[in-house]
């Protein structure tokens, strides 16, 4: 069996721990297609937060509390950069993390595509699944904001970290998405999949930039594999993070029904066949979708694996 998962950072990474466990039980291949919209070049280094969150989490090196970066991290480089007044001081690079960005940047500068660089980094971390960036091309999330009466576009990281998603925002733009091609292996993985899962990742800034690559959206929407999404919203709030602020920009209610409707039914031009909501949200309906209510708290790997089995059985895959 072949399972493909579209994923962002921490929500995607935790979900993938469960998918990997179920994949091992079933003898299934697991491929994760990961968001690159958060990627940014700072201090001359190419930083890929969602790829790194997944790689560190599945490789056993992530900081579970912070949700990004390395466990047991130190911050000498950050302090030294700040001592030089080197901007941006609002973005913190951990000392261990810096090594990842140095290796990545050197390989990219030597001409390797991001997918090959990711494979090389995974030689060390051995995530136990195949990790593919959504694209080797630039697909970068920017927020169109109003600052001091002027409208301008800022990089997603500036919006998320510096402004804590708290600045008046008109919309998000996925720069480069329209002409971006899926990374090598992405379309084959989707066309050969027995099931496609959408992790409970941020729908607006983790899942949407993946689907903004036209050929990926088309492959998911028209492929033979059933597509199941998992809600990152329980009740009327994200489990963690600022998805509520992202959904507000889109004018979408921060509810499982709102997000299910945003992703939409394949029958109606969307990408989903089925939508998992938390057991406390039983009774939620989304036009065109099979909606199933099951526990959606990823408290540990066993609970997450149960969630994944529920996702598979909802579309008759086991
Ligand atoms: P990021 O890229 O690091 O922001 O992470 P993702 O986009 O992959 O995931 C963030 C989303 O994960 C947030 O909107 C959370 O609500 C969701 N999330 C985190 N933990 C859980 C959980 O235990 N259950 C569910 N259903 N969603 C979760
Ligand atoms: N998040 C922060 O809130 N502050 C930071 O200084 C910060 C640095 C950082 C460095 C590398 C990395 O991979 C992630 C980092 N993040 C930081 C997390 C990141 O901004 C995000 O949470 C996401 O891109 C949203 O997925
Ligand atoms: Ca992200």
mmCIF file of C-alpha atoms and ligand atoms in Angstrom:
data_model
loop_
_atom_site.group_PDB
_atom_site.id
_atom_site.type_symbol
_atom_site.label_atom_id
_atom_site.label_comp_id
_atom_site.label_asym_id
_atom_site.label_seq_id
_atom_site.Cartn_x
_atom_site.Cartn_y
_atom_site.Cartn_z
ATOM 1 C CA UNK A 1 0.000 0.000 0.000
ATOM 2 C CA UNK A 2 1.098 3.573 -0.666
ATOM 3 C CA UNK A 3 0.145 6.516 1.528
ATOM 4 C CA UNK A 4 0.787 10.153 0.588
ATOM 5 C CA UNK A 5 0.469 12.895 3.201
ATOM 6 C CA UNK A 6 0.372 16.646 2.542
ATOM 7 C CA UNK A 7 1.936 18.289 5.586
ATOM 8 C CA UNK A 8 3.208 21.501 7.146
ATOM 9 C CA UNK A 9 5.446 21.751 10.206
ATOM 10 C CA UNK A 10 4.605 20.669 13.728
ATOM 11 C CA UNK A 11 1.025 19.462 13.136
ATOM 12 C CA UNK A 12 2.223 17.654 10.030
ATOM 13 C CA UNK A 13 5.226 16.170 11.830
ATOM 14 C CA UNK A 14 3.200 14.803 14.751
ATOM 15 C CA UNK A 15 0.638 13.350 12.375
ATOM 16 C CA UNK A 16 3.419 11.698 10.378
ATOM 17 C CA UNK A 17 4.647 9.916 13.527
ATOM 18 C CA UNK A 18 1.260 8.161 13.538
ATOM 19 C CA UNK A 19 1.288 7.545 9.779
ATOM 20 C CA UNK A 20 4.773 6.024 10.012
ATOM 21 C CA UNK A 21 3.600 3.684 12.796
ATOM 22 C CA UNK A 22 0.533 2.570 10.825
ATOM 23 C CA UNK A 23 2.641 2.282 7.677
ATOM 24 C CA UNK A 24 4.952 -0.139 9.493
ATOM 25 C CA UNK A 25 1.962 -2.248 10.653
ATOM 26 C CA UNK A 26 0.546 -2.424 7.126
ATOM 27 C CA UNK A 27 3.843 -2.676 5.274
ATOM 28 C CA UNK A 28 2.924 0.553 3.472
ATOM 29 C CA UNK A 29 5.214 3.117 1.822
ATOM 30 C CA UNK A 30 4.724 6.616 3.201
ATOM 31 C CA UNK A 31 5.572 9.761 1.224
ATOM 32 C CA UNK A 32 5.159 13.216 2.759
ATOM 33 C CA UNK A 33 4.773 16.228 0.465
ATOM 34 C CA UNK A 34 5.847 19.169 2.592
ATOM 35 C CA UNK A 35 5.112 22.886 2.439
ATOM 36 C CA UNK A 36 7.909 25.187 1.302
ATOM 37 C CA UNK A 37 5.926 28.438 1.583
ATOM 38 C CA UNK A 38 7.580 29.295 4.929
ATOM 39 C CA UNK A 39 11.091 29.004 3.470
ATOM 40 C CA UNK A 40 13.288 32.059 3.765
ATOM 41 C CA UNK A 41 16.862 33.208 3.196
ATOM 42 C CA UNK A 42 18.285 35.074 6.204
ATOM 43 C CA UNK A 43 21.915 35.822 7.098
ATOM 44 C CA UNK A 44 22.765 34.158 3.775
ATOM 45 C CA UNK A 45 21.243 30.836 4.870
ATOM 46 C CA UNK A 46 18.312 28.988 3.287
ATOM 47 C CA UNK A 47 15.926 27.969 6.054
ATOM 48 C CA UNK A 48 13.059 25.514 5.480
ATOM 49 C CA UNK A 49 11.032 25.434 8.719
ATOM 50 C CA UNK A 50 8.390 22.857 7.754
ATOM 51 C CA UNK A 51 10.851 20.424 6.164
ATOM 52 C CA UNK A 52 13.081 20.757 9.228
ATOM 53 C CA UNK A 53 10.223 20.321 11.722
ATOM 54 C CA UNK A 54 9.262 17.072 10.007
ATOM 55 C CA UNK A 55 12.857 15.864 9.644
ATOM 56 C CA UNK A 56 13.838 16.641 13.246
ATOM 57 C CA UNK A 57 10.584 15.234 14.695
ATOM 58 C CA UNK A 58 10.726 11.950 12.780
ATOM 59 C CA UNK A 59 14.486 11.754 13.350
ATOM 60 C CA UNK A 60 14.121 12.189 17.128
ATOM 61 C CA UNK A 61 15.952 15.547 17.290
ATOM 62 C CA UNK A 62 13.105 18.078 17.616
ATOM 63 C CA UNK A 63 12.338 20.259 20.606
ATOM 64 C CA UNK A 64 8.863 19.041 21.599
ATOM 65 C CA UNK A 65 7.941 22.115 23.651
ATOM 66 C CA UNK A 66 9.033 24.833 21.266
ATOM 67 C CA UNK A 67 7.596 22.981 18.283
ATOM 68 C CA UNK A 68 10.432 23.987 15.933
ATOM 69 C CA UNK A 69 14.207 23.597 15.927
ATOM 70 C CA UNK A 70 16.451 21.218 17.844
ATOM 71 C CA UNK A 71 16.182 19.802 21.339
ATOM 72 C CA UNK A 72 19.063 20.817 23.633
ATOM 73 C CA UNK A 73 19.678 23.905 21.508
ATOM 74 C CA UNK A 74 22.042 26.772 22.403
ATOM 75 C CA UNK A 75 21.894 30.318 21.012
ATOM 76 C CA UNK A 76 25.449 31.672 20.734
ATOM 77 C CA UNK A 77 25.151 32.439 17.002
ATOM 78 C CA UNK A 78 21.907 34.328 17.600
ATOM 79 C CA UNK A 79 23.497 36.388 20.394
ATOM 80 C CA UNK A 80 26.603 37.109 18.330
ATOM 81 C CA UNK A 81 24.508 38.207 15.320
ATOM 82 C CA UNK A 82 22.492 40.487 17.615
ATOM 83 C CA UNK A 83 25.752 41.957 18.992
ATOM 84 C CA UNK A 84 26.613 42.992 15.422
ATOM 85 C CA UNK A 85 23.105 44.448 15.036
ATOM 86 C CA UNK A 86 22.664 42.036 12.122
ATOM 87 C CA UNK A 87 19.015 42.116 11.075
ATOM 88 C CA UNK A 88 16.606 40.500 11.393
ATOM 89 C CA UNK A 89 17.069 40.173 15.138
ATOM 90 C CA UNK A 90 13.471 38.922 15.504
ATOM 91 C CA UNK A 91 14.416 35.586 13.893
ATOM 92 C CA UNK A 92 16.402 33.203 16.087
ATOM 93 C CA UNK A 93 18.753 30.622 14.624
ATOM 94 C CA UNK A 94 19.876 27.947 17.076
ATOM 95 C CA UNK A 95 23.508 26.797 16.962
ATOM 96 C CA UNK A 96 22.685 23.176 16.086
ATOM 97 C CA UNK A 97 20.036 24.267 13.588
ATOM 98 C CA UNK A 98 22.553 26.523 11.825
ATOM 99 C CA UNK A 99 24.537 23.455 10.722
ATOM 100 C CA UNK A 100 21.487 22.174 8.802
ATOM 101 C CA UNK A 101 21.106 25.514 7.016
ATOM 102 C CA UNK A 102 24.828 25.673 6.214
ATOM 103 C CA UNK A 103 24.775 22.226 4.602
ATOM 104 C CA UNK A 104 21.540 22.997 2.742
ATOM 105 C CA UNK A 105 22.712 26.391 1.471
ATOM 106 C CA UNK A 106 26.033 24.989 0.288
ATOM 107 C CA UNK A 107 24.297 22.212 -1.646
ATOM 108 C CA UNK A 108 21.726 24.581 -3.164
ATOM 109 C CA UNK A 109 24.524 26.966 -4.186
ATOM 110 C CA UNK A 110 26.291 24.014 -5.818
ATOM 111 C CA UNK A 111 23.183 23.476 -7.951
ATOM 112 C CA UNK A 112 21.370 20.622 -6.226
ATOM 113 C CA UNK A 113 17.566 20.921 -6.138
ATOM 114 C CA UNK A 114 15.899 21.188 -2.722
ATOM 115 C CA UNK A 115 14.508 17.646 -3.088
ATOM 116 C CA UNK A 116 18.050 16.232 -3.459
ATOM 117 C CA UNK A 117 19.289 18.369 -0.565
ATOM 118 C CA UNK A 118 16.435 17.117 1.617
ATOM 119 C CA UNK A 119 17.274 13.522 0.740
ATOM 120 C CA UNK A 120 20.911 14.161 1.692
ATOM 121 C CA UNK A 121 19.938 15.732 5.050
ATOM 122 C CA UNK A 122 17.637 12.754 5.683
ATOM 123 C CA UNK A 123 20.607 10.382 5.299
ATOM 124 C CA UNK A 124 21.532 11.608 8.743
ATOM 125 C CA UNK A 125 18.059 11.842 10.324
ATOM 126 C CA UNK A 126 16.514 8.678 8.851
ATOM 127 C CA UNK A 127 12.889 9.818 9.194
ATOM 128 C CA UNK A 128 11.593 6.398 8.081
ATOM 129 C CA UNK A 129 9.366 7.921 5.407
ATOM 130 C CA UNK A 130 10.082 9.596 2.089
ATOM 131 C CA UNK A 131 10.193 13.374 2.507
ATOM 132 C CA UNK A 132 9.601 15.529 -0.575
ATOM 133 C CA UNK A 133 9.372 19.316 -0.707
ATOM 134 C CA UNK A 134 6.195 20.317 -2.565
ATOM 135 C CA UNK A 135 8.392 22.057 -5.138
ATOM 136 C CA UNK A 136 12.040 22.635 -5.971
ATOM 137 C CA UNK A 137 10.968 26.041 -7.259
ATOM 138 C CA UNK A 138 10.330 29.107 -5.153
ATOM 139 C CA UNK A 139 6.841 29.096 -3.641
ATOM 140 C CA UNK A 140 6.966 31.701 -0.903
ATOM 141 C CA UNK A 141 4.096 32.851 1.266
ATOM 142 C CA UNK A 142 3.794 36.620 1.621
ATOM 143 C CA UNK A 143 1.172 38.587 3.521
ATOM 144 C CA UNK A 144 -0.267 41.778 2.043
ATOM 145 C CA UNK A 145 -0.494 44.071 5.058
ATOM 146 C CA UNK A 146 -1.209 47.663 5.990
ATOM 147 C CA UNK A 147 1.569 49.297 7.985
ATOM 148 C CA UNK A 148 1.545 53.041 8.744
ATOM 149 C CA UNK A 149 -1.216 53.606 6.187
ATOM 150 C CA UNK A 150 0.741 51.917 3.368
ATOM 151 C CA UNK A 151 -0.042 48.561 1.763
ATOM 152 C CA UNK A 152 2.891 46.235 1.225
ATOM 153 C CA UNK A 153 3.774 42.556 1.019
ATOM 154 C CA UNK A 154 5.974 41.058 3.725
ATOM 155 C CA UNK A 155 7.450 37.575 3.972
ATOM 156 C CA UNK A 156 5.370 35.073 5.952
ATOM 157 C CA UNK A 157 8.094 34.772 8.630
ATOM 158 C CA UNK A 158 8.030 38.517 9.257
ATOM 159 C CA UNK A 159 4.228 38.382 9.527
ATOM 160 C CA UNK A 160 4.246 35.295 11.784
ATOM 161 C CA UNK A 161 7.169 36.013 14.118
ATOM 162 C CA UNK A 162 7.787 39.762 14.087
ATOM 163 C CA UNK A 163 4.130 40.790 13.981
ATOM 164 C CA UNK A 164 2.752 37.638 15.672
ATOM 165 C CA UNK A 165 0.089 37.586 12.931
ATOM 166 C CA UNK A 166 -1.323 40.733 14.541
ATOM 167 C CA UNK A 167 -1.051 43.338 11.762
ATOM 168 C CA UNK A 168 -4.060 44.255 9.551
ATOM 169 C CA UNK A 169 -3.822 41.800 6.650
ATOM 170 C CA UNK A 170 -5.650 41.832 3.306
ATOM 171 C CA UNK A 171 -4.555 38.480 1.905
ATOM 172 C CA UNK A 172 -1.790 35.933 1.404
ATOM 173 C CA UNK A 173 0.128 35.507 -1.846
ATOM 174 C CA UNK A 174 2.094 32.369 -2.731
ATOM 175 C CA UNK A 175 4.855 33.988 -4.767
ATOM 176 C CA UNK A 176 5.954 31.753 -7.644
ATOM 177 C CA UNK A 177 3.263 29.120 -7.132
ATOM 178 C CA UNK A 178 1.538 29.599 -10.481
ATOM 179 C CA UNK A 179 4.605 28.602 -12.467
ATOM 180 C CA UNK A 180 6.103 26.224 -9.893
ATOM 181 C CA UNK A 181 6.464 22.577 -10.784
ATOM 182 C CA UNK A 182 6.046 19.777 -8.253
ATOM 183 C CA UNK A 183 9.391 18.450 -6.987
ATOM 184 C CA UNK A 184 10.666 15.260 -8.601
ATOM 185 C CA UNK A 185 8.630 12.311 -7.351
ATOM 186 C CA UNK A 186 5.582 14.257 -6.107
ATOM 187 C CA UNK A 187 3.243 13.595 -9.041
ATOM 188 C CA UNK A 188 4.258 9.923 -9.293
ATOM 189 C CA UNK A 189 3.666 9.478 -5.552
ATOM 190 C CA UNK A 190 0.175 10.983 -5.811
ATOM 191 C CA UNK A 191 -0.776 9.037 -8.927
ATOM 192 C CA UNK A 192 0.427 5.737 -7.397
ATOM 193 C CA UNK A 193 -1.110 6.393 -3.965
ATOM 194 C CA UNK A 194 -3.864 4.247 -2.490
ATOM 195 C CA UNK A 195 -4.866 7.112 -0.240
ATOM 196 C CA UNK A 196 -3.950 10.790 0.171
ATOM 197 C CA UNK A 197 -4.144 12.265 3.675
ATOM 198 C CA UNK A 198 -4.146 15.968 4.530
ATOM 199 C CA UNK A 199 -2.442 16.329 7.922
ATOM 200 C CA UNK A 200 -4.084 18.567 10.546
ATOM 201 C CA UNK A 201 -1.749 21.359 9.450
ATOM 202 C CA UNK A 202 -2.560 25.038 9.143
ATOM 203 C CA UNK A 203 -4.988 25.084 6.177
ATOM 204 C CA UNK A 204 -4.107 28.615 5.076
ATOM 205 C CA UNK A 205 -0.309 28.781 5.321
ATOM 206 C CA UNK A 206 0.747 25.098 5.315
ATOM 207 C CA UNK A 207 -1.758 23.150 3.163
ATOM 208 C CA UNK A 208 -2.859 25.933 0.779
ATOM 209 C CA UNK A 209 0.677 26.734 -0.487
ATOM 210 C CA UNK A 210 1.177 23.048 -1.379
ATOM 211 C CA UNK A 211 -2.114 23.009 -3.279
ATOM 212 C CA UNK A 212 -1.223 26.362 -4.898
ATOM 213 C CA UNK A 213 1.201 24.451 -7.150
ATOM 214 C CA UNK A 214 -1.283 23.850 -9.993
ATOM 215 C CA UNK A 215 -0.118 20.338 -10.933
ATOM 216 C CA UNK A 216 -0.268 19.175 -7.286
ATOM 217 C CA UNK A 217 -3.787 20.458 -6.799
ATOM 218 C CA UNK A 218 -4.846 18.864 -10.077
ATOM 219 C CA UNK A 219 -3.245 15.505 -9.187
ATOM 220 C CA UNK A 220 -4.949 15.415 -5.776
ATOM 221 C CA UNK A 221 -8.311 16.656 -7.056
ATOM 222 C CA UNK A 222 -8.510 14.312 -10.038
ATOM 223 C CA UNK A 223 -6.412 11.330 -8.867
ATOM 224 C CA UNK A 224 -7.751 7.828 -8.297
ATOM 225 C CA UNK A 225 -6.801 7.802 -4.584
ATOM 226 C CA UNK A 226 -9.426 8.838 -2.036
ATOM 227 C CA UNK A 227 -8.486 12.009 -0.130
ATOM 228 C CA UNK A 228 -9.078 12.372 3.609
ATOM 229 C CA UNK A 229 -8.436 15.555 5.601
ATOM 230 C CA UNK A 230 -7.971 15.877 9.362
ATOM 231 C CA UNK A 231 -9.192 19.020 11.094
ATOM 232 C CA UNK A 232 -6.578 21.135 12.911
ATOM 233 C CA UNK A 233 -9.464 22.983 14.556
ATOM 234 C CA UNK A 234 -11.284 21.440 17.515
ATOM 235 C CA UNK A 235 -14.391 23.331 18.641
ATOM 236 C CA UNK A 236 -13.670 26.892 17.573
ATOM 237 C CA UNK A 237 -9.911 27.074 18.154
ATOM 238 C CA UNK A 238 -6.687 25.670 16.735
ATOM 239 C CA UNK A 239 -5.081 23.084 18.995
ATOM 240 C CA UNK A 240 -1.980 25.298 18.941
ATOM 241 C CA UNK A 241 -0.610 28.173 16.888
ATOM 242 C CA UNK A 242 -2.316 31.009 15.068
ATOM 243 C CA UNK A 243 -4.497 29.298 12.452
ATOM 244 C CA UNK A 244 -7.412 31.368 13.779
ATOM 245 C CA UNK A 245 -5.677 34.569 12.637
ATOM 246 C CA UNK A 246 -4.907 33.043 9.228
ATOM 247 C CA UNK A 247 -8.515 31.904 8.759
ATOM 248 C CA UNK A 248 -9.763 35.382 9.740
ATOM 249 C CA UNK A 249 -7.745 36.850 6.841
ATOM 250 C CA UNK A 250 -9.564 34.441 4.506
ATOM 251 C CA UNK A 251 -12.952 35.304 6.021
ATOM 252 C CA UNK A 252 -13.365 31.629 6.947
ATOM 253 C CA UNK A 253 -14.886 30.680 10.332
ATOM 254 C CA UNK A 254 -12.407 29.037 12.700
ATOM 255 C CA UNK A 255 -14.412 25.820 12.973
ATOM 256 C CA UNK A 256 -14.047 22.283 11.577
ATOM 257 C CA UNK A 257 -16.930 23.056 9.186
ATOM 258 C CA UNK A 258 -15.265 26.283 8.049
ATOM 259 C CA UNK A 259 -11.950 24.561 7.256
ATOM 260 C CA UNK A 260 -13.683 21.542 5.670
ATOM 261 C CA UNK A 261 -15.601 23.964 3.444
ATOM 262 C CA UNK A 262 -12.414 25.856 2.534
ATOM 263 C CA UNK A 263 -10.735 22.646 1.359
ATOM 264 C CA UNK A 264 -13.998 21.544 -0.238
ATOM 265 C CA UNK A 265 -15.350 18.345 -1.742
ATOM 266 C CA UNK A 266 -13.709 16.937 -4.871
ATOM 267 C CA UNK A 267 -17.201 16.618 -6.291
ATOM 268 C CA UNK A 268 -17.546 20.436 -5.971
ATOM 269 C CA UNK A 269 -14.117 21.554 -7.212
ATOM 270 C CA UNK A 270 -12.310 21.004 -3.898
ATOM 271 C CA UNK A 271 -9.767 18.381 -2.842
ATOM 272 C CA UNK A 272 -11.446 16.162 -0.219
ATOM 273 C CA UNK A 273 -13.642 13.074 -0.145
ATOM 274 C CA UNK A 274 -13.798 12.768 3.641
ATOM 275 C CA UNK A 275 -13.138 15.010 6.630
ATOM 276 C CA UNK A 276 -12.261 13.918 10.156
ATOM 277 C CA UNK A 277 -13.452 16.165 12.983
ATOM 278 C CA UNK A 278 -12.982 15.692 16.703
ATOM 279 C CA UNK A 279 -15.478 13.579 18.645
ATOM 280 C CA UNK A 280 -16.632 16.752 20.441
ATOM 281 C CA UNK A 281 -17.607 18.182 17.025
ATOM 282 C CA UNK A 282 -19.909 15.264 16.126
ATOM 283 C CA UNK A 283 -22.799 16.396 13.922
ATOM 284 C CA UNK A 284 -20.721 18.843 11.829
ATOM 285 C CA UNK A 285 -21.693 18.734 8.160
ATOM 286 C CA UNK A 286 -19.784 19.887 5.081
ATOM 287 C CA UNK A 287 -21.491 19.798 1.663
ATOM 288 C CA UNK A 288 -20.302 16.872 -0.460
ATOM 289 C CA UNK A 289 -18.057 15.313 2.217
ATOM 290 C CA UNK A 290 -18.234 12.213 4.377
ATOM 291 C CA UNK A 291 -17.642 13.700 7.839
ATOM 292 C CA UNK A 292 -16.590 11.398 10.663
ATOM 293 C CA UNK A 293 -16.085 12.352 14.321
ATOM 294 C CA UNK A 294 -13.213 10.605 16.156
ATOM 295 C CA UNK A 295 -10.676 11.695 18.801
ATOM 296 C CA UNK A 296 -8.255 14.122 17.128
ATOM 297 C CA UNK A 297 -5.825 14.954 19.946
ATOM 298 C CA UNK A 298 -2.318 13.830 18.970
ATOM 299 C CA UNK A 299 -1.293 13.305 22.592
ATOM 300 C CA UNK A 300 1.131 10.505 21.767
ATOM 301 C CA UNK A 301 2.098 8.254 18.884
ATOM 302 C CA UNK A 302 -0.467 5.580 19.784
ATOM 303 C CA UNK A 303 -3.367 8.071 19.827
ATOM 304 C CA UNK A 304 -2.158 9.539 16.533
ATOM 305 C CA UNK A 305 -1.878 6.075 14.962
ATOM 306 C CA UNK A 306 -5.500 5.399 15.961
ATOM 307 C CA UNK A 307 -6.460 8.654 14.257
ATOM 308 C CA UNK A 308 -4.644 7.568 11.102
ATOM 309 C CA UNK A 309 -6.380 4.146 11.118
ATOM 310 C CA UNK A 310 -9.688 6.029 11.450
ATOM 311 C CA UNK A 311 -8.769 8.192 8.462
ATOM 312 C CA UNK A 312 -7.957 5.115 6.349
ATOM 313 C CA UNK A 313 -11.062 3.158 7.329
ATOM 314 C CA UNK A 314 -13.295 6.159 6.570
ATOM 315 C CA UNK A 315 -12.509 5.658 2.872
ATOM 316 C CA UNK A 316 -12.332 1.864 3.030
ATOM 317 C CA UNK A 317 -8.527 1.573 2.990
ATOM 318 C CA UNK A 318 -6.872 -0.766 5.480
HETATM 319 P P1 LIG B 1 3.486 24.639 11.522
HETATM 320 O O1 LIG B 1 3.831 24.641 10.066
HETATM 321 O O2 LIG B 1 4.664 24.358 12.394
HETATM 322 O O3 LIG B 1 2.679 25.819 11.933
HETATM 323 O O4 LIG B 1 2.572 23.358 11.708
HETATM 324 P P2 LIG B 1 1.370 22.777 10.832
HETATM 325 O O5 LIG B 1 0.826 23.774 9.895
HETATM 326 O O6 LIG B 1 1.781 21.446 10.290
HETATM 327 O O7 LIG B 1 0.354 22.469 11.988
HETATM 328 C C1 LIG B 1 -0.209 23.485 12.767
HETATM 329 C C2 LIG B 1 -1.610 23.062 13.114
HETATM 330 O O8 LIG B 1 -1.546 21.804 13.812
HETATM 331 C C3 LIG B 1 -2.317 24.018 14.032
HETATM 332 O O9 LIG B 1 -3.345 24.683 13.325
HETATM 333 C C4 LIG B 1 -2.872 23.123 15.144
HETATM 334 O O10 LIG B 1 -4.205 23.402 15.462
HETATM 335 C C5 LIG B 1 -2.706 21.713 14.588
HETATM 336 N N1 LIG B 1 -2.495 20.740 15.650
HETATM 337 C C6 LIG B 1 -1.458 20.687 16.511
HETATM 338 N N2 LIG B 1 -1.626 19.656 17.389
HETATM 339 C C7 LIG B 1 -2.808 19.065 17.062
HETATM 340 C C8 LIG B 1 -3.550 17.954 17.593
HETATM 341 O O11 LIG B 1 -3.161 17.301 18.561
HETATM 342 N N3 LIG B 1 -4.716 17.640 16.973
HETATM 343 C C9 LIG B 1 -5.199 18.342 15.894
HETATM 344 N N4 LIG B 1 -6.351 17.952 15.357
HETATM 345 N N5 LIG B 1 -4.534 19.396 15.386
HETATM 346 C C10 LIG B 1 -3.358 19.744 15.950
HETATM 347 N N1 LIG B 2 9.564 30.804 15.387
HETATM 348 C C1 LIG B 2 9.560 31.831 16.250
HETATM 349 O O1 LIG B 2 8.522 32.120 16.841
HETATM 350 N N2 LIG B 2 10.684 32.572 16.474
HETATM 351 C C2 LIG B 2 11.850 32.301 15.857
HETATM 352 O O2 LIG B 2 12.851 32.993 16.096
HETATM 353 C C3 LIG B 2 11.891 31.184 14.953
HETATM 354 C C4 LIG B 2 13.050 30.802 14.296
HETATM 355 C C5 LIG B 2 13.052 29.635 13.483
HETATM 356 C C6 LIG B 2 14.233 29.161 12.914
HETATM 357 C C7 LIG B 2 14.241 28.010 12.148
HETATM 358 C C8 LIG B 2 13.043 27.308 11.951
HETATM 359 O O3 LIG B 2 13.046 26.185 11.216
HETATM 360 C C9 LIG B 2 11.863 27.763 12.496
HETATM 361 C C10 LIG B 2 11.852 28.924 13.283
HETATM 362 N N3 LIG B 2 10.674 29.380 13.870
HETATM 363 C C11 LIG B 2 10.694 30.457 14.737
HETATM 364 C C12 LIG B 2 9.415 28.687 13.618
HETATM 365 C C13 LIG B 2 8.757 29.165 12.307
HETATM 366 O O4 LIG B 2 8.668 30.550 12.217
HETATM 367 C C14 LIG B 2 7.323 28.804 12.203
HETATM 368 O O5 LIG B 2 6.656 28.399 13.312
HETATM 369 C C15 LIG B 2 6.769 28.413 10.976
HETATM 370 O O6 LIG B 2 7.407 28.670 9.782
HETATM 371 C C16 LIG B 2 5.299 28.151 10.867
HETATM 372 O O7 LIG B 2 5.328 26.871 10.388
HETATM 373 CA CA1 LIG B 3 4.312 26.008 8.358
#
